[in-house]
Amino acid sequence: MIRTTILASAALAFTLGCGIAQVPEKNERQPGQERIDGYTNTPKQPPPDDKWHIHDPGRSQPPVVEPKYDGDPVPAPAGAKVLFDGKSLDGWSNKGWLLEGGAMVAKKGKQLSVEKFGDGHYHVEWLVPAGLKGYGQKQGNSGVFLMNRYELQVLNCWGNRTYPDGMAGAVYGQTPPLANACRKPGEWQAYDIHFKAPVFEDGKLVSPAYVTVYLNNVLVQDNTEVRGSTSWRRLPKYTPHAGVDSIQLQDHGSPVRFRNIWVAPLTKKLGR
Ligand code: MG
């Protein structure tokens, strides 16, 4: 019995020593996370959300729902442009990111697609490694910036709470996801982002951008108006720009992985 216990302890120590992370059983706040990170000394959100500050930890947490994605790569539909097939970083600006096991791993500096896009259906698969230290925004922060400006947040939100406008599925700093559909860290997750680019005429905004987003095949943004370029702790605003621009994958100091990135023509009707 004692020998069994010693062997079991040794096996556990070996497992932990190998860096095989412990993954929580349920998607709820884990022991040790005593508070939700965020800010209350920031400007208020615009109406009708003006009882909340930007990055407000007190804003209602979206309901946790079952993801509907099994983690397999989703084939690009006919007419789509494949931007990353796991084999090379051709077509991407930052060759300093690691190419490993059919994925690219965030390293120093942002990653920009060489080809530029505007309206479209963007598909991006991402994975936050299990066992990262810290909570809230430190749990695998990255992001998909449409037109190099408008961020859909990438973050582990399984067993990890943060301010709702900074969750996976959020238009960062603006609109929380309708639901928390995150899979566990260490598992692949899928973004399907239907994006209608903003329109500028004579240096003025005539139509904002809109997004409808599915995270793991769950609707998390429904024809959401994007209120401007992504900002931290500030109200967003628009600055006129060209009709197409790069996709940016964010480097926020976490070894987040990406694979199977493609862009298809926008087929959803978005806007008001
Ligand atoms: Mg981010």
mmCIF file with all atom_site columns, N, CA, C and O and ligand atoms in Angstrom, residues 137 141-145 151-154 172 250 252, ligand 1:
data_model
loop_
_atom_site.group_PDB
_atom_site.id
_atom_site.type_symbol
_atom_site.label_atom_id
_atom_site.label_alt_id
_atom_site.label_comp_id
_atom_site.label_asym_id
_atom_site.label_entity_id
_atom_site.label_seq_id
_atom_site.pdbx_PDB_ins_code
_atom_site.Cartn_x
_atom_site.Cartn_y
_atom_site.Cartn_z
_atom_site.occupancy
_atom_site.B_iso_or_equiv
_atom_site.pdbx_formal_charge
_atom_site.auth_seq_id
_atom_site.auth_comp_id
_atom_site.auth_asym_id
_atom_site.auth_atom_id
_atom_site.pdbx_PDB_model_num
ATOM   1  N  N  . GLN A 1 137 ? -6.487  38.256 -18.180 1.00 0.00 ? 137 GLN A N  1
ATOM   2  C  CA . GLN A 1 137 ? -5.888  38.570 -19.481 1.00 0.00 ? 137 GLN A CA 1
ATOM   3  C  C  . GLN A 1 137 ? -4.532  37.898 -19.699 1.00 0.00 ? 137 GLN A C  1
ATOM   4  O  O  . GLN A 1 137 ? -3.978  37.967 -20.792 1.00 0.00 ? 137 GLN A O  1
ATOM   5  N  N  . ASN A 1 141 ? -3.355  35.454 -24.087 1.00 0.00 ? 141 ASN A N  1
ATOM   6  C  CA . ASN A 1 141 ? -3.886  36.595 -24.831 1.00 0.00 ? 141 ASN A CA 1
ATOM   7  C  C  . ASN A 1 141 ? -3.274  36.653 -26.229 1.00 0.00 ? 141 ASN A C  1
ATOM   8  O  O  . ASN A 1 141 ? -2.069  36.588 -26.405 1.00 0.00 ? 141 ASN A O  1
ATOM   9  N  N  . SER A 1 142 ? -4.132  36.733 -27.219 1.00 0.00 ? 142 SER A N  1
ATOM   10 C  CA . SER A 1 142 ? -3.742  37.066 -28.582 1.00 0.00 ? 142 SER A CA 1
ATOM   11 C  C  . SER A 1 142 ? -4.961  37.736 -29.202 1.00 0.00 ? 142 SER A C  1
ATOM   12 O  O  . SER A 1 142 ? -5.796  38.288 -28.453 1.00 0.00 ? 142 SER A O  1
ATOM   13 N  N  . GLY A 1 143 ? -5.075  37.701 -30.498 1.00 0.00 ? 143 GLY A N  1
ATOM   14 C  CA . GLY A 1 143 ? -6.241  38.326 -31.113 1.00 0.00 ? 143 GLY A CA 1
ATOM   15 C  C  . GLY A 1 143 ? -6.175  38.230 -32.614 1.00 0.00 ? 143 GLY A C  1
ATOM   16 O  O  . GLY A 1 143 ? -5.102  38.034 -33.188 1.00 0.00 ? 143 GLY A O  1
ATOM   17 N  N  . VAL A 1 144 ? -7.348  38.319 -33.206 1.00 0.00 ? 144 VAL A N  1
ATOM   18 C  CA . VAL A 1 144 ? -7.463  38.404 -34.664 1.00 0.00 ? 144 VAL A CA 1
ATOM   19 C  C  . VAL A 1 144 ? -7.936  39.821 -34.970 1.00 0.00 ? 144 VAL A C  1
ATOM   20 O  O  . VAL A 1 144 ? -9.066  40.187 -34.627 1.00 0.00 ? 144 VAL A O  1
ATOM   21 N  N  . PHE A 1 145 ? -7.042  40.609 -35.560 1.00 0.00 ? 145 PHE A N  1
ATOM   22 C  CA . PHE A 1 145 ? -7.379  41.989 -35.910 1.00 0.00 ? 145 PHE A CA 1
ATOM   23 C  C  . PHE A 1 145 ? -7.786  42.038 -37.382 1.00 0.00 ? 145 PHE A C  1
ATOM   24 O  O  . PHE A 1 145 ? -6.959  41.812 -38.269 1.00 0.00 ? 145 PHE A O  1
ATOM   25 N  N  . GLU A 1 151 ? -10.246 44.183 -33.338 1.00 0.00 ? 151 GLU A N  1
ATOM   26 C  CA . GLU A 1 151 ? -9.829  42.926 -32.714 1.00 0.00 ? 151 GLU A CA 1
ATOM   27 C  C  . GLU A 1 151 ? -10.976 42.064 -32.202 1.00 0.00 ? 151 GLU A C  1
ATOM   28 O  O  . GLU A 1 151 ? -11.813 42.527 -31.432 1.00 0.00 ? 151 GLU A O  1
ATOM   29 N  N  . LEU A 1 152 ? -10.957 40.809 -32.642 1.00 0.00 ? 152 LEU A N  1
ATOM   30 C  CA . LEU A 1 152 ? -11.716 39.757 -31.968 1.00 0.00 ? 152 LEU A CA 1
ATOM   31 C  C  . LEU A 1 152 ? -10.728 39.098 -31.001 1.00 0.00 ? 152 LEU A C  1
ATOM   32 O  O  . LEU A 1 152 ? -9.704  38.590 -31.434 1.00 0.00 ? 152 LEU A O  1
ATOM   33 N  N  . GLN A 1 153 ? -11.068 39.094 -29.733 1.00 0.00 ? 153 GLN A N  1
ATOM   34 C  CA . GLN A 1 153 ? -10.104 38.648 -28.717 1.00 0.00 ? 153 GLN A CA 1
ATOM   35 C  C  . GLN A 1 153 ? -9.886  37.140 -28.777 1.00 0.00 ? 153 GLN A C  1
ATOM   36 O  O  . GLN A 1 153 ? -10.828 36.361 -29.024 1.00 0.00 ? 153 GLN A O  1
ATOM   37 N  N  . VAL A 1 154 ? -8.651  36.767 -28.537 1.00 0.00 ? 154 VAL A N  1
ATOM   38 C  CA . VAL A 1 154 ? -8.273  35.360 -28.343 1.00 0.00 ? 154 VAL A CA 1
ATOM   39 C  C  . VAL A 1 154 ? -7.747  35.237 -26.916 1.00 0.00 ? 154 VAL A C  1
ATOM   40 O  O  . VAL A 1 154 ? -6.845  35.983 -26.521 1.00 0.00 ? 154 VAL A O  1
ATOM   41 N  N  . TYR A 1 172 ? -13.002 43.432 -28.833 1.00 0.00 ? 172 TYR A N  1
ATOM   42 C  CA . TYR A 1 172 ? -12.238 43.814 -27.638 1.00 0.00 ? 172 TYR A CA 1
ATOM   43 C  C  . TYR A 1 172 ? -12.502 45.263 -27.219 1.00 0.00 ? 172 TYR A C  1
ATOM   44 O  O  . TYR A 1 172 ? -12.415 46.191 -28.024 1.00 0.00 ? 172 TYR A O  1
ATOM   45 N  N  . GLN A 1 250 ? -2.264  38.809 -33.174 1.00 0.00 ? 250 GLN A N  1
ATOM   46 C  CA . GLN A 1 250 ? -1.602  39.625 -32.157 1.00 0.00 ? 250 GLN A CA 1
ATOM   47 C  C  . GLN A 1 250 ? -0.543  38.845 -31.391 1.00 0.00 ? 250 GLN A C  1
ATOM   48 O  O  . GLN A 1 250 ? -0.748  37.683 -31.037 1.00 0.00 ? 250 GLN A O  1
ATOM   49 N  N  . HIS A 1 252 ? 0.887   38.994 -27.837 1.00 0.00 ? 252 HIS A N  1
ATOM   50 C  CA . HIS A 1 252 ? 0.692   39.600 -26.520 1.00 0.00 ? 252 HIS A CA 1
ATOM   51 C  C  . HIS A 1 252 ? 1.524   38.840 -25.489 1.00 0.00 ? 252 HIS A C  1
ATOM   52 O  O  . HIS A 1 252 ? 1.166   38.747 -24.317 1.00 0.00 ? 252 HIS A O  1
HETATM 53 MG MG . MG  B 2 .   ? -5.787  40.323 -27.446 1.00 0.00 ? 1   MG  B MG 1
#
